[in-house]
Coordinates of C-alpha atoms in Angstrom, one line a residue:
M1 CA 83.7 154.8 73.2
R2 CA 80.7 154.0 75.5
R3 CA 78.9 152.3 72.6
V4 CA 82.0 150.3 71.8
G5 CA 82.1 149.3 75.4
E6 CA 78.5 148.2 75.4
A7 CA 79.0 146.2 72.3
A8 CA 82.1 144.5 73.7
F9 CA 80.2 143.8 77.0
S10 CA 77.4 142.1 75.1
K11 CA 80.0 139.7 73.5
V12 CA 81.5 138.3 76.6
E13 CA 80.2 135.5 78.8
K14 CA 78.9 136.9 82.1
I15 CA 78.9 135.5 85.6
N16 CA 76.9 136.6 88.7
S17 CA 78.5 139.7 90.1
E18 CA 77.9 138.6 93.7
L19 CA 79.7 135.3 93.1
F20 CA 82.5 137.2 91.4
S21 CA 83.1 139.6 94.3
L22 CA 82.8 136.8 96.9
T23 CA 85.3 134.6 95.1
Y24 CA 87.7 137.5 94.8
G25 CA 87.3 138.2 98.5
A26 CA 88.1 134.5 99.3
I27 CA 91.3 134.8 97.2
V28 CA 92.4 137.9 99.1
T29 CA 91.6 136.3 102.4
Q30 CA 93.6 133.2 101.5
L31 CA 96.5 135.3 100.4
L32 CA 96.5 137.1 103.7
K33 CA 96.6 133.8 105.5
D34 CA 99.3 132.4 103.3
Y35 CA 101.6 135.5 103.3
E36 CA 100.8 136.6 106.8
E37 CA 101.5 140.3 106.0
V38 CA 99.8 143.0 104.1
D39 CA 102.7 144.2 101.9
A40 CA 103.4 140.6 100.6
T41 CA 99.7 140.2 99.9
N42 CA 99.6 143.5 98.0
T43 CA 102.5 142.4 95.9
Q44 CA 101.0 139.0 95.2
L45 CA 97.7 140.5 94.2
E46 CA 99.5 142.8 91.7
K47 CA 101.4 139.8 90.3
M48 CA 98.3 137.7 89.9
G49 CA 96.6 140.7 88.1
Y50 CA 99.6 141.0 85.8
N51 CA 99.3 137.4 84.8
I52 CA 95.6 137.9 84.1
G53 CA 96.2 141.0 82.1
V54 CA 98.8 139.3 79.9
R55 CA 96.1 136.8 78.9
L56 CA 93.1 139.1 78.9
I57 CA 94.4 141.4 76.3
D58 CA 94.0 138.8 73.6
E59 CA 90.3 138.5 74.3
F60 CA 90.0 142.3 74.5
L61 CA 91.6 142.8 71.2
A62 CA 89.6 140.1 69.5
K63 CA 86.2 141.1 70.8
A64 CA 86.4 144.9 71.4
Q65 CA 87.3 145.7 67.8
V66 CA 89.1 148.9 68.7
G67 CA 91.8 150.4 66.5
N68 CA 95.2 151.6 67.5
C69 CA 95.2 154.5 69.9
G70 CA 96.9 157.7 68.8
N71 CA 98.1 158.8 72.2
F72 CA 98.1 157.8 75.9
G73 CA 94.9 159.8 76.5
E74 CA 93.1 157.7 73.9
T75 CA 94.5 154.6 75.6
A76 CA 93.0 155.8 78.9
E77 CA 89.5 156.3 77.3
V78 CA 89.6 152.8 75.7
I79 CA 90.5 151.2 79.0
A80 CA 87.9 153.2 81.0
K81 CA 85.0 153.0 78.6
V82 CA 85.6 149.6 76.8
G83 CA 87.9 147.5 78.9
F84 CA 86.3 148.1 82.3
K85 CA 82.8 147.8 80.7
M86 CA 83.7 144.6 78.9
F87 CA 85.2 142.7 81.9
L88 CA 83.7 144.3 85.0
G89 CA 80.4 145.7 83.6
I90 CA 81.3 149.3 84.8
T91 CA 82.9 152.3 83.2
A92 CA 85.6 154.4 84.8
E93 CA 86.2 158.2 84.6
V94 CA 89.5 159.3 83.2
V95 CA 91.1 162.3 85.1
G96 CA 94.5 164.0 85.1
V97 CA 95.5 163.0 81.5
S98 CA 98.8 164.0 80.2
E99 CA 101.3 162.6 77.6
K100 CA 102.7 160.2 80.2
E101 CA 100.0 159.6 82.8
F102 CA 96.4 159.4 83.7
S103 CA 94.1 158.3 86.5
L104 CA 91.0 156.0 86.3
Q105 CA 88.3 156.7 88.9
L106 CA 85.9 153.9 89.7
P107 CA 82.7 155.4 91.3
E108 CA 81.5 151.8 91.8
N109 CA 83.7 148.7 92.1
P110 CA 82.2 145.2 91.9
L111 CA 85.4 143.7 93.5
A112 CA 84.7 145.5 96.7
E113 CA 80.9 145.2 96.8
F114 CA 80.6 143.4 100.1
V115 CA 83.9 144.3 101.7
E116 CA 84.9 146.1 104.9
L117 CA 88.6 146.1 105.8
P118 CA 89.4 145.3 109.4
E119 CA 91.6 147.8 111.1
Q120 CA 94.7 145.6 111.1
Y121 CA 94.4 145.4 107.3
G122 CA 94.0 149.2 106.8
S123 CA 97.0 149.3 104.3
L124 CA 95.7 146.4 102.3
A125 CA 95.5 147.4 98.6
Y126 CA 92.5 145.2 98.1
N127 CA 92.0 146.3 94.5
N128 CA 95.7 145.9 93.6
M129 CA 94.8 143.1 91.2
L130 CA 93.3 145.7 88.9
C131 CA 96.7 147.5 88.8
G132 CA 98.4 144.3 87.8
V133 CA 95.8 143.6 85.1
L134 CA 96.4 147.0 83.6
R135 CA 100.2 146.7 83.8
G136 CA 100.1 143.2 82.2
A137 CA 97.7 144.1 79.4
L138 CA 99.5 147.3 78.5
E139 CA 102.8 145.6 78.4
M140 CA 101.5 143.2 75.8
V141 CA 100.7 146.2 73.6
Q142 CA 104.2 147.5 74.1
M143 CA 103.6 150.0 76.9
R144 CA 105.6 149.6 80.1
V145 CA 103.6 151.3 82.8
E146 CA 103.6 151.7 86.5
C147 CA 100.1 151.4 88.2
S148 CA 99.2 152.2 91.7
L149 CA 96.1 152.7 93.8
T150 CA 96.0 156.3 94.9
K151 CA 92.5 156.2 96.4
D152 CA 90.2 153.4 97.5
A153 CA 86.7 153.5 98.8
L154 CA 87.8 150.8 101.3
W155 CA 90.2 153.3 102.7
G156 CA 87.4 155.8 103.2
D157 CA 87.8 157.7 99.9
E158 CA 84.8 158.5 97.8
V159 CA 86.1 156.6 94.7
T160 CA 88.7 154.0 93.9
E161 CA 91.4 155.6 91.8
I162 CA 94.3 154.0 89.9
R163 CA 97.2 156.1 88.6
V164 CA 98.9 154.8 85.4
V165 CA 102.3 156.3 84.5
L166 CA 103.9 155.4 81.1
K167 CA 107.5 154.5 81.7
E168 CA 108.4 153.6 78.1
M169 CA 107.1 152.6 74.7
M170 CA 108.8 149.3 74.0
E171 CA 110.0 148.3 70.6
E172 CA 108.9 145.0 69.1
E173 CA 111.8 142.7 68.5
Y174 CA 111.8 140.3 65.6
V175 CA 114.3 137.6 65.8
D176 CA 115.0 135.7 62.6
D177 CA 116.1 132.2 63.4
D178 CA 117.9 131.6 60.0

């Protein structure tokens, strides 16, 4: 999977990582000003991520050239080794895999590169957009999931960890207009 991730990474247009992380920080700062509370900002970050994931999956499927995953564990590996590499330039570690859930651990996180959370924003899920991206992308491939940040380096943890729980495999519906 790592080689597939490297190949996919080479096919996408890249931007400066510092510019990317500073731009993301500006978005989070503006949301905090607009919503004036951390919980509403966390929700909005997840929603924004969801909308990005819905669109990002098309590029992923077109450029990554990965086949169908046989189980949820394979899905986790593809996300960790190909998806994260392709779009963030990093790989994640998959831990705690079962039939219905897994966690992705990010030892490094380009979104939080220059970030320190002030005390009043201690419960800010700064990386919540990643949860939304995963939820949106997986929903487009017929997996309804729940994603949550369980650890964050910005909260003092050693790694950032995202828990993904499969709620249901959705059935594709075909509606004949005749």
